[in-house]
PDB file of C-alpha atoms in Angstrom:
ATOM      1  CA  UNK A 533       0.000   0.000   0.000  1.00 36.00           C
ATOM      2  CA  UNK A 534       0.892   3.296  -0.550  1.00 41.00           C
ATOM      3  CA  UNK A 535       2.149   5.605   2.085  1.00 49.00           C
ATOM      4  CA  UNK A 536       1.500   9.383   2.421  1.00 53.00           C
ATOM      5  CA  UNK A 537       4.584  11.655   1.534  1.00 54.00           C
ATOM      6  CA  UNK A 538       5.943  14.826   0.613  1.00 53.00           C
ATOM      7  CA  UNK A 539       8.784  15.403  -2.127  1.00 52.00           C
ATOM      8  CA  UNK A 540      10.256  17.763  -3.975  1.00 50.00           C
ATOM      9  CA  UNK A 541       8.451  18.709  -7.004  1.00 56.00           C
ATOM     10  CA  UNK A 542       8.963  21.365 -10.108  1.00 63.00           C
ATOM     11  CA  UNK A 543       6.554  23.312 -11.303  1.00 70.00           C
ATOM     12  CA  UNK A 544       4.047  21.430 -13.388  1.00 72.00           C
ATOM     13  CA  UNK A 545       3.906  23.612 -17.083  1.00 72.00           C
ATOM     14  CA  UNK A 546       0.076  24.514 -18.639  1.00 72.00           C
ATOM     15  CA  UNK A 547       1.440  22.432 -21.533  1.00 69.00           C
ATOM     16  CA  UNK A 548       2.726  19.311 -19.504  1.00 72.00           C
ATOM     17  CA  UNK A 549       1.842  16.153 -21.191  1.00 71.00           C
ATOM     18  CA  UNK A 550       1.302  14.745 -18.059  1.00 75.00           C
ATOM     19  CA  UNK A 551      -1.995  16.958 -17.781  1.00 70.00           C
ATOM     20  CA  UNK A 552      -3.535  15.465 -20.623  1.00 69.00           C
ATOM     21  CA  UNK A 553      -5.502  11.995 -21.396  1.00 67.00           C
ATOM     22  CA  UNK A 554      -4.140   9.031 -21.106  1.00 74.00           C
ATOM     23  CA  UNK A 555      -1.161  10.046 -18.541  1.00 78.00           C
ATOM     24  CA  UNK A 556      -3.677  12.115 -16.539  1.00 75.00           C
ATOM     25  CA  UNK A 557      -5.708   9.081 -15.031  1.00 77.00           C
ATOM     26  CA  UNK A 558      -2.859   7.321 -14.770  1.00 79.00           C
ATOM     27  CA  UNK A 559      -0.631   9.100 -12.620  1.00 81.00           C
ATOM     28  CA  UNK A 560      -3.657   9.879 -10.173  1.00 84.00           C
ATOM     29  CA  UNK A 561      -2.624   7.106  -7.808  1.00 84.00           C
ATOM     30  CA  UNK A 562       0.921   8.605  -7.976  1.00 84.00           C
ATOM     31  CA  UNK A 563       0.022  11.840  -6.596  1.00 88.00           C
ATOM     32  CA  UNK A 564      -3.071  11.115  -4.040  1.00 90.00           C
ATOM     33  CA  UNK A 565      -0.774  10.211  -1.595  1.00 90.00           C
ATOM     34  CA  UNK A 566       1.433  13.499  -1.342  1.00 89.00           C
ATOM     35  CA  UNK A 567       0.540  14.689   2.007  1.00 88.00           C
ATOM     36  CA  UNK A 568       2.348  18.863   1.218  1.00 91.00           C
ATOM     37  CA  UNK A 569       2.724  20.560  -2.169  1.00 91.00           C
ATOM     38  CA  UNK A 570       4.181  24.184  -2.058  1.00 89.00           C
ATOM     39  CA  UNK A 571       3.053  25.362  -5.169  1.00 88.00           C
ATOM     40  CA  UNK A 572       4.695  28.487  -6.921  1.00 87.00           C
ATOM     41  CA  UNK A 573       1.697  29.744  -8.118  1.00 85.00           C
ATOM     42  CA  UNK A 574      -2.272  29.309  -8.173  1.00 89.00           C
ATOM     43  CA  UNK A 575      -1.991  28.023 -11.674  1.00 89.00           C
ATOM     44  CA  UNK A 576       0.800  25.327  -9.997  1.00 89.00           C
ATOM     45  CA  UNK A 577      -1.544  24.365  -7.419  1.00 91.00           C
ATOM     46  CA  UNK A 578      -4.512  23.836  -9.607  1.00 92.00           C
ATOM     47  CA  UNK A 579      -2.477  21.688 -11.967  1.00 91.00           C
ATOM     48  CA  UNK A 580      -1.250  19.601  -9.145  1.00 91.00           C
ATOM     49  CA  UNK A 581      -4.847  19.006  -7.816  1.00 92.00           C
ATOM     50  CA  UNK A 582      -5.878  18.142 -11.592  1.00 89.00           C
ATOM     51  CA  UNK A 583      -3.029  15.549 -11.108  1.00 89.00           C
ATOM     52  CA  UNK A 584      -4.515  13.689  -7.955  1.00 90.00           C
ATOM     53  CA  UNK A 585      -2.763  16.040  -5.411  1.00 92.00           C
ATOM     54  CA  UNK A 586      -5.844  16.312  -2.397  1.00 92.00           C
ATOM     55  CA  UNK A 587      -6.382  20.128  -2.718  1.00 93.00           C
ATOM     56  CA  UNK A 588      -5.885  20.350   1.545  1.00 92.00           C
ATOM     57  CA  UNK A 589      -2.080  19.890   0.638  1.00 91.00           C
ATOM     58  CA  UNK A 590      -1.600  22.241  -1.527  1.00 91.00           C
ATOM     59  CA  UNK A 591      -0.581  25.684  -0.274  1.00 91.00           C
ATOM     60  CA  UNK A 592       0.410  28.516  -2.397  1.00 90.00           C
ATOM     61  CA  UNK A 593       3.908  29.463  -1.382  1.00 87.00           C
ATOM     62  CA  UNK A 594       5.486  31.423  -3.977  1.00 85.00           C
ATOM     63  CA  UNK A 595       9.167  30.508  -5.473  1.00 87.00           C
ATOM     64  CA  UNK A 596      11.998  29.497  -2.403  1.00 86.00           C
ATOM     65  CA  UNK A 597      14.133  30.520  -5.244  1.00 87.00           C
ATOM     66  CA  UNK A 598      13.522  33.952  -4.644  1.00 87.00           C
ATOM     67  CA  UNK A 599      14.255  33.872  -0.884  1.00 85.00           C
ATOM     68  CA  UNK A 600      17.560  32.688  -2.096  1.00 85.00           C
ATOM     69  CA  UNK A 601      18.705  35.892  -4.447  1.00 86.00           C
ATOM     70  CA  UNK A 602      17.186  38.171  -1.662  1.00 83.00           C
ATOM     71  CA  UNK A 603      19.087  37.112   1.355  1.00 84.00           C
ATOM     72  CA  UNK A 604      22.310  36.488  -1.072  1.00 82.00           C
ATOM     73  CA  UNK A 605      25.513  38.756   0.145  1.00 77.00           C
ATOM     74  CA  UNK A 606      26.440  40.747  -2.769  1.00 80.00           C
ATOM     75  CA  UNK A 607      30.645  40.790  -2.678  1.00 80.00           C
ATOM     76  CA  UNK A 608      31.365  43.671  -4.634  1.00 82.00           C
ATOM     77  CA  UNK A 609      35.741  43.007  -3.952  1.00 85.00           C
ATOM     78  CA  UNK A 610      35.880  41.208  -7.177  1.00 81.00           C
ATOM     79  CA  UNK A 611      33.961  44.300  -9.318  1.00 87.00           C
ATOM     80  CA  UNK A 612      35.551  46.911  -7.446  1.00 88.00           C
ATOM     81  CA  UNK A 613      37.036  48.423 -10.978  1.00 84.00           C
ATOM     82  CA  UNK A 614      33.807  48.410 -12.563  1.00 89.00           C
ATOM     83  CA  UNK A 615      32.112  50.536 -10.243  1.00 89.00           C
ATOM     84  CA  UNK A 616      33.456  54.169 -11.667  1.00 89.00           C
ATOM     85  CA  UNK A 617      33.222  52.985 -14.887  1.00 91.00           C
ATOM     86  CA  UNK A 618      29.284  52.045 -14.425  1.00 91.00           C
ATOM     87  CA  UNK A 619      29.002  55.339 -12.489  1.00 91.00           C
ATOM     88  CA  UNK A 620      30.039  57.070 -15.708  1.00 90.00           C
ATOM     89  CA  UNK A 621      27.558  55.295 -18.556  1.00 91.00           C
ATOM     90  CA  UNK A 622      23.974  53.945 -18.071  1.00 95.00           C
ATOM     91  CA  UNK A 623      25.122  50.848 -18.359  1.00 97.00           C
ATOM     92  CA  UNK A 624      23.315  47.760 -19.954  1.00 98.00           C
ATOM     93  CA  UNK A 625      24.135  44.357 -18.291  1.00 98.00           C
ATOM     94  CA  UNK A 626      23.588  41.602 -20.694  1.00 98.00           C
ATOM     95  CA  UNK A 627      23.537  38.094 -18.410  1.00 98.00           C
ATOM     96  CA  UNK A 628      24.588  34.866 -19.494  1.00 98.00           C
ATOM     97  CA  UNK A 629      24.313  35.213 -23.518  1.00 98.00           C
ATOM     98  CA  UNK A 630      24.663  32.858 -26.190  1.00 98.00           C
ATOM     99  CA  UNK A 631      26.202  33.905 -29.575  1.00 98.00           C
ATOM    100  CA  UNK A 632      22.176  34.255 -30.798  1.00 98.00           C
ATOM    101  CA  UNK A 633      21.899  36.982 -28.214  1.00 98.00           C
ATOM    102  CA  UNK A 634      25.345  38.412 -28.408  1.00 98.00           C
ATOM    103  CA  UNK A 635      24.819  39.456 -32.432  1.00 98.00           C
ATOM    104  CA  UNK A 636      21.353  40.701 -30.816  1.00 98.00           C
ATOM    105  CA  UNK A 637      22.877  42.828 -28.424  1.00 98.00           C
ATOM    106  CA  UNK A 638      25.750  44.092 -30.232  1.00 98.00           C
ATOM    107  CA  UNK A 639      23.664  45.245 -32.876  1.00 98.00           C
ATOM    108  CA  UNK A 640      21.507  47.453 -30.519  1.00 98.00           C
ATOM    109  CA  UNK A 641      24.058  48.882 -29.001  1.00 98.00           C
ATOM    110  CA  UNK A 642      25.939  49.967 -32.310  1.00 98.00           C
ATOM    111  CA  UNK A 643      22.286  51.993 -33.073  1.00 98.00           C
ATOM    112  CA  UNK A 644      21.920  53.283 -29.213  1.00 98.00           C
ATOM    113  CA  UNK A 645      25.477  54.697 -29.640  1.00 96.00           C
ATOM    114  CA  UNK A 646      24.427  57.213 -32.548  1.00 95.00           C
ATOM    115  CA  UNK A 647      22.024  58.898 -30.273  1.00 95.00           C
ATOM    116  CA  UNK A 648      23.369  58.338 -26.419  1.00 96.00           C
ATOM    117  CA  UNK A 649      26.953  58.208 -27.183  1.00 95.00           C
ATOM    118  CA  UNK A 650      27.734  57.818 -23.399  1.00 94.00           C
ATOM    119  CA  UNK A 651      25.732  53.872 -23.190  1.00 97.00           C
ATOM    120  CA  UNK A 652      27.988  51.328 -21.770  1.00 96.00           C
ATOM    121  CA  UNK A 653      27.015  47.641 -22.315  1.00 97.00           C
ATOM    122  CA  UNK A 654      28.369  44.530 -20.105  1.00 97.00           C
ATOM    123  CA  UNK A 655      28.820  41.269 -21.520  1.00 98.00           C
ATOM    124  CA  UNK A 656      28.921  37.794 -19.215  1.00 98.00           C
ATOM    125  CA  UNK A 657      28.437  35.118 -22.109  1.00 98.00           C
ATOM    126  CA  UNK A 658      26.573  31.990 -20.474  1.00 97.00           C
ATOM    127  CA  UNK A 659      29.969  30.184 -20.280  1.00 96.00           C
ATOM    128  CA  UNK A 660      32.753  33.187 -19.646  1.00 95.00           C
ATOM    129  CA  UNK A 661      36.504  32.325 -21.354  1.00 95.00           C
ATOM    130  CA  UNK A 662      38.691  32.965 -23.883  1.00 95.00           C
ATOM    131  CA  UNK A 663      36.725  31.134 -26.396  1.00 97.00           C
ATOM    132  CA  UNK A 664      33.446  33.241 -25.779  1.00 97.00           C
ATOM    133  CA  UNK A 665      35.628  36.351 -25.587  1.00 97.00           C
ATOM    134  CA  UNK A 666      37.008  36.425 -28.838  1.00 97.00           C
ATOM    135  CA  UNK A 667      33.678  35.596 -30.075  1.00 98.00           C
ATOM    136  CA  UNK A 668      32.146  38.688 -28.527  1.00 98.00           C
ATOM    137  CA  UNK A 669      35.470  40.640 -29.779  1.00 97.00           C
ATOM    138  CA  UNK A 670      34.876  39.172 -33.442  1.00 97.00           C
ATOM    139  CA  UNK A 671      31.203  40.187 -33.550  1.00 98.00           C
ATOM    140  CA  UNK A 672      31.934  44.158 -32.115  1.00 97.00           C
ATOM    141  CA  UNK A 673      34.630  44.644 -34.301  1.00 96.00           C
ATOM    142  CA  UNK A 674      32.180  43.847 -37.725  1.00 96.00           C
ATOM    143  CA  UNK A 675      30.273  46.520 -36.363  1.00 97.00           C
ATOM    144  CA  UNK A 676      33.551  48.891 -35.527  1.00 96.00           C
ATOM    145  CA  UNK A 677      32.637  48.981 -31.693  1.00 96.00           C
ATOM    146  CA  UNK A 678      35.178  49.349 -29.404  1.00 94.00           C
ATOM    147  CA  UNK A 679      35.321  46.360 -26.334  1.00 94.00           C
ATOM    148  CA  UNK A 680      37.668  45.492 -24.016  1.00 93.00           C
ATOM    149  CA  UNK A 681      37.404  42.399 -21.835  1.00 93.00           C
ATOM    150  CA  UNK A 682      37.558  42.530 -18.021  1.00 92.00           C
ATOM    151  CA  UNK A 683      39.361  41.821 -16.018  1.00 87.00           C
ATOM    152  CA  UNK A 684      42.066  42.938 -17.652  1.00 71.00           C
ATOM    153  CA  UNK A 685      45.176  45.640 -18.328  1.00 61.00           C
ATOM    154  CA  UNK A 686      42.490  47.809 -19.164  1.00 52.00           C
ATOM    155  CA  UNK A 687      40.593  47.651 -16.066  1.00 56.00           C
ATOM    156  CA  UNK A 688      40.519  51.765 -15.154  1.00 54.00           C
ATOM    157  CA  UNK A 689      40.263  52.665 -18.925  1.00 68.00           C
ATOM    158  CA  UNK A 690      37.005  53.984 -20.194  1.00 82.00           C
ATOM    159  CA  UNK A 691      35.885  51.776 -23.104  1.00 88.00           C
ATOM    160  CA  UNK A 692      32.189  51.866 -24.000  1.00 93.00           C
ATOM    161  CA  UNK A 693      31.712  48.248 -24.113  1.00 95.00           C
ATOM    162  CA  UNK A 694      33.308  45.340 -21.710  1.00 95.00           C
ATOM    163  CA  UNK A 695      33.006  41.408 -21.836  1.00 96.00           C
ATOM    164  CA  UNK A 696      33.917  39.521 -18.659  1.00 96.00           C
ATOM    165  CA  UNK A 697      36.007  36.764 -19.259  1.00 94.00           C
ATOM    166  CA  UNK A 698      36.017  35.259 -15.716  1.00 91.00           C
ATOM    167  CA  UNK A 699      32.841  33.231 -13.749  1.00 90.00           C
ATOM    168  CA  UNK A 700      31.182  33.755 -11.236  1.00 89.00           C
ATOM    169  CA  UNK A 701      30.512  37.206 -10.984  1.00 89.00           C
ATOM    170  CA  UNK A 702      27.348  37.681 -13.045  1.00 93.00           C
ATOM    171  CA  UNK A 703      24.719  38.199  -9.920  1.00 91.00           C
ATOM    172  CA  UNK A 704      26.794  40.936  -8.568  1.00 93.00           C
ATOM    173  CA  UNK A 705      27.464  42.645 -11.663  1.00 95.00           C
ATOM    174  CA  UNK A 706      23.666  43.197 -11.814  1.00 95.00           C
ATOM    175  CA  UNK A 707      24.307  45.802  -9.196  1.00 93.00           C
ATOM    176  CA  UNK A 708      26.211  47.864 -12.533  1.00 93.00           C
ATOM    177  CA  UNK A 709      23.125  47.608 -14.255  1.00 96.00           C
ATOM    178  CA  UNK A 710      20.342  50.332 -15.066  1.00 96.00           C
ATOM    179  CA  UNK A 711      19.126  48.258 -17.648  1.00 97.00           C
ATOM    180  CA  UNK A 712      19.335  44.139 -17.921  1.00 98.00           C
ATOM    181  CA  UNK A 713      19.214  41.876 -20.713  1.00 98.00           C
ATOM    182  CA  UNK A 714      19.177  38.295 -19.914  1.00 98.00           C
ATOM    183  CA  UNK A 715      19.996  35.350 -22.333  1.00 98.00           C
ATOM    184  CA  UNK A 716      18.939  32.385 -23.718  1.00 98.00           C
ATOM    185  CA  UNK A 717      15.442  33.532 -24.768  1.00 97.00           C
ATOM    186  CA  UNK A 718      16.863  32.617 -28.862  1.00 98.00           C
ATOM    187  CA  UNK A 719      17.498  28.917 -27.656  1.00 96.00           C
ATOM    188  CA  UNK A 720      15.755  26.116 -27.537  1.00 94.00           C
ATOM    189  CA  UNK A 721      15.778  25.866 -23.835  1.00 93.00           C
ATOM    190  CA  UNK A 722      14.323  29.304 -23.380  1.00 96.00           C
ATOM    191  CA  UNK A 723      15.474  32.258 -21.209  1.00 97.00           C
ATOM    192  CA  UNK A 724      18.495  32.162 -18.473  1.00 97.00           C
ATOM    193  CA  UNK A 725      17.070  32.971 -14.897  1.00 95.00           C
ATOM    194  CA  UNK A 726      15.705  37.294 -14.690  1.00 97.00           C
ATOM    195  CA  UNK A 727      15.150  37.188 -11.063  1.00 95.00           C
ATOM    196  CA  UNK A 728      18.703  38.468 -10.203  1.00 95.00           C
ATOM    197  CA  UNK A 729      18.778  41.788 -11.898  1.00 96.00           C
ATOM    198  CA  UNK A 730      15.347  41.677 -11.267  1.00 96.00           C
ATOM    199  CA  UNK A 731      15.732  41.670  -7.600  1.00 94.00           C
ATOM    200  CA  UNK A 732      17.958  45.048  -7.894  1.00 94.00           C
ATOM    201  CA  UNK A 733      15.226  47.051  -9.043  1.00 95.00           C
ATOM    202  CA  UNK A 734      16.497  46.677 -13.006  1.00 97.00           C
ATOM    203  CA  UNK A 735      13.661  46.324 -15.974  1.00 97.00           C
ATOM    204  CA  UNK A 736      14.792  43.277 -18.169  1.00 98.00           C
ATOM    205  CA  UNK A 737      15.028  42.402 -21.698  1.00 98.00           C
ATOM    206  CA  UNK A 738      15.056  38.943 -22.885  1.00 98.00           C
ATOM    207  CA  UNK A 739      14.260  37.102 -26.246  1.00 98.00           C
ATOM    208  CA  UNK A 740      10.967  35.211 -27.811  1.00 98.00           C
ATOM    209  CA  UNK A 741      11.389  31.514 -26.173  1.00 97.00           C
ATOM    210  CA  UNK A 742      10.373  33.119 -22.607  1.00 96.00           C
ATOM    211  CA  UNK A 743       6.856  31.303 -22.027  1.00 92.00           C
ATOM    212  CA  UNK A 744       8.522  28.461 -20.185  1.00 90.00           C
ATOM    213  CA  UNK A 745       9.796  30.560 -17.299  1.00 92.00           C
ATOM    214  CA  UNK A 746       6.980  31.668 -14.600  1.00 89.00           C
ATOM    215  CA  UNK A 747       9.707  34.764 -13.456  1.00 94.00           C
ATOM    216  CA  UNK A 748       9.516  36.116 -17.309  1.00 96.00           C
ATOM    217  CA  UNK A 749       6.019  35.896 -17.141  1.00 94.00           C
ATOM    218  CA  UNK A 750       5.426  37.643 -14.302  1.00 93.00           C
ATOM    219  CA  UNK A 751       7.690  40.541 -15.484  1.00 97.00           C
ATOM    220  CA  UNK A 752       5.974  40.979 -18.441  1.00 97.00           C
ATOM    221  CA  UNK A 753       2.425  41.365 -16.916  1.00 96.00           C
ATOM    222  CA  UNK A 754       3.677  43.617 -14.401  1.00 96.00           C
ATOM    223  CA  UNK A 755       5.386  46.202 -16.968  1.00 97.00           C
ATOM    224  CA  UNK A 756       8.961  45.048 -15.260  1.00 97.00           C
ATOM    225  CA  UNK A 757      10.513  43.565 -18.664  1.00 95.00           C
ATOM    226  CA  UNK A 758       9.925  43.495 -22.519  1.00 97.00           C
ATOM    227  CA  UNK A 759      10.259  40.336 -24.681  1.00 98.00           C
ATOM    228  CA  UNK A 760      11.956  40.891 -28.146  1.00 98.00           C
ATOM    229  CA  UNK A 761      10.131  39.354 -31.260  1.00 98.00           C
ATOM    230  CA  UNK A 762      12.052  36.770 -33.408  1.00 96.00           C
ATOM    231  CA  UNK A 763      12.593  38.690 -36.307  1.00 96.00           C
ATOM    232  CA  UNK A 764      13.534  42.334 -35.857  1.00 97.00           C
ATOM    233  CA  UNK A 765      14.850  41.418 -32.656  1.00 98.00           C
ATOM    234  CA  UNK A 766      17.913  44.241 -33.085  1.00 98.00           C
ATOM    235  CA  UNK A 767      15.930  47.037 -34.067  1.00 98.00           C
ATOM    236  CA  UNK A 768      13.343  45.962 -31.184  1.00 98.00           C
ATOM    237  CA  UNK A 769      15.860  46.242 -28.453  1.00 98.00           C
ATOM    238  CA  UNK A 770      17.342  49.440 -29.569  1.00 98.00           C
ATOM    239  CA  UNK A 771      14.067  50.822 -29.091  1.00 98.00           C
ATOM    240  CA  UNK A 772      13.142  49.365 -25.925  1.00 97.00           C
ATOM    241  CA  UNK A 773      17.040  50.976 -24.625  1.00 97.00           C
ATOM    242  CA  UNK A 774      16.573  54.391 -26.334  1.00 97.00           C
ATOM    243  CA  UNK A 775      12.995  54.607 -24.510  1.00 97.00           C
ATOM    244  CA  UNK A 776      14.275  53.745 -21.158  1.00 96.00           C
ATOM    245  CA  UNK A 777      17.511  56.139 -21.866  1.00 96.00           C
ATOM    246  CA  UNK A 778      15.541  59.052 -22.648  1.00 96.00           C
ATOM    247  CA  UNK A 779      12.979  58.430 -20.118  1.00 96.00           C
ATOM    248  CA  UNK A 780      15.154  57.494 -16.664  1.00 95.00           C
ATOM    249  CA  UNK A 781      11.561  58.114 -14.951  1.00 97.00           C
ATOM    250  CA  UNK A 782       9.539  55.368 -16.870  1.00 96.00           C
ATOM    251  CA  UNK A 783      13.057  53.471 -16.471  1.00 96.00           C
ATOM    252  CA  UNK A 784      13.028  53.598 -12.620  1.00 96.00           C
ATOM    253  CA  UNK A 785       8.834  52.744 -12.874  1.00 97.00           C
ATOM    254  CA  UNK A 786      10.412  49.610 -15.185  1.00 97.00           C
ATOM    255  CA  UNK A 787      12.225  48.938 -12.050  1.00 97.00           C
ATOM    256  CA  UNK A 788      10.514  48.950  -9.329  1.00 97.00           C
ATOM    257  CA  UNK A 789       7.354  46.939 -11.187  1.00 97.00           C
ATOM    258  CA  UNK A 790      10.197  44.332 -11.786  1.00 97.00           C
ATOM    259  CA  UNK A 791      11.017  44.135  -7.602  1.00 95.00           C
ATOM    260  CA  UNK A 792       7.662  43.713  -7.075  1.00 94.00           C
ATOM    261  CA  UNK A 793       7.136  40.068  -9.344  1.00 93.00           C
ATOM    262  CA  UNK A 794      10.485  38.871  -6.773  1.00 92.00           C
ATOM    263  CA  UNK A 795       8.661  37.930  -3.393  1.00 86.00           C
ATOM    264  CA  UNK A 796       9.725  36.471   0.099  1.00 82.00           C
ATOM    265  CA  UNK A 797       8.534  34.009   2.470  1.00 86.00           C
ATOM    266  CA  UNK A 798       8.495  30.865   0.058  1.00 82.00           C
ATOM    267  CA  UNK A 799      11.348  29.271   1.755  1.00 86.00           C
ATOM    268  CA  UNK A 800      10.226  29.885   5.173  1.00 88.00           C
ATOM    269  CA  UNK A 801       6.721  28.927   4.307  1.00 87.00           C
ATOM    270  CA  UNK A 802       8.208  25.265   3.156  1.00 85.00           C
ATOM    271  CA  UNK A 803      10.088  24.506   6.110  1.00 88.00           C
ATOM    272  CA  UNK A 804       7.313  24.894   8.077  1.00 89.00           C
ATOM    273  CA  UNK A 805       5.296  22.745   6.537  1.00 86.00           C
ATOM    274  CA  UNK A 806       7.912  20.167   6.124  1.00 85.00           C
ATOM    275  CA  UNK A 807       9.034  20.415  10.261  1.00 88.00           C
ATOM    276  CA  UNK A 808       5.151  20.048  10.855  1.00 87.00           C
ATOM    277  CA  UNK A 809       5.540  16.971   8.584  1.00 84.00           C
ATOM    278  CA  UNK A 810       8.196  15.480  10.143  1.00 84.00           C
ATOM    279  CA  UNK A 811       6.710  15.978  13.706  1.00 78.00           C
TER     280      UNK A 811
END
């Protein structure tokens, strides 16, 4: 028989196969006995109780993920160079890029240059090295940008572009940022994690294949990001950076709708439940 118990569980998508006929009736008997679901969302915890979850142990918890990028330490020793050089350019962070967003991004900036010739832009490819590097250097130089990677002999220098070549230091390079792109969103796999520069009060930019993270959701339907389009992507973003450059007011608004999709208490919330479990 069948015991009642409580495990670890992702997120169950809108367009899980497991939500539709036959897997549906047959994972019932699988689920009925979890005795505690902390579901992300409402949408989570009615998808679990369409599963066979009893709706009593379901409670709505919000993302422990969160909790984690909130109470995080930001160690700014590392990116102490970086700081004047932020201070002197609105500076766009672009997180964890793949070569598809890197041509993106480059491209932007090139057309954001003609009219705020004082934008910076911060690269941290997905997988920081020399090989990325030279990539990023390959694709500015076709479009006669100046970049410099970091760290590097150049550290105190003023160029208008950087690429780090080092990981590790992506979440507190957020804190450079008054703008955030965030990669991945021209892959397969979809969009890299937003809730870091999210969490510092930053509006975020990411590409089409976003529908499979809640977090990029959320931003968009509070007004705290913008989703490119596939085609036109380029031209898209420039827009969506010259906006936010000439308006710093509707920038900061960006911002501080962003904070508000990253909340607290899922983490908390969890243990609880699971000490009560355990009891």
């Amino acid at each position: 028989s069948m015991t009642r118990r409580c495990t670890p569980m992702n997120p169950i998508s809108p367009e899980s196969r497991r939500l539709a006929w036959p897997l549906r009736p047959l994972l019932r008997e699988l689920y009925a006995p979890i005795a505690y679901v902390g579901a992300v969302t409402p949408g989570d915890g009615e998808r679990f109780a369409r599963l066979g979850v009893p709706p009593a142990a379901i409670e709505i918890t919000g993302d422990p993920r969160h909790d984690q990028v909130l109470e995080r330490i930001v160690d700014l020793t590392a990116i102490t160079p970086l700081i004047p050089w932020s201070m002197r350019h609105p500076v766009l962070v672009a997180g964890s890029t793949h070569a598809s967003d890197e041509a993106v991004v480059l491209r932007a900036f090139a057309e954001v240059r003609r009219g705020h010739p004082g934008a910076g832009l911060l690269i941290v490819p997905h997988e920081p090295g020399s090989r990325a590097t030279e990539r990023v250097c390959k694709m500015a130089r076709r479009l006669r940008l100046e970049i410099t990677s970091w760290p590097g002999p150049a550290d105190l220098d003023d160029p208008p572009s950087l690429v780090v070549e080092t990981l590790g230091h992506l979440a507190d390079l957020y804190t450079c940022a008054q703008l955030a792109y965030v990669g991945g969103g021209f892959q397969p796999a979809g969009v890299h994690s937003v809730i870091e520069p999210a969490a510092y009060g930053t509006p975020v930019v990411f590409g089409p294949a976003w529908s499979k993270s809640q977090d990029a959701q959320r931003l968009l339907a509070e007004g705290g990001g913008a989703a490119l389009p596939a085609r036109g992507a380029a031209q898209a973003l420039a827009q969506r950076w010259t906006d936010w450059l000439s308006d710093p007011a509707e920038r900061t608004s960006a911002g501080h709708r962003a904070r508000r999709t990253i909340t607290a208490g899922a983490a908390t919330a969890t243990a609880t439940a699971l000490l009560r479990l355990l009891e």
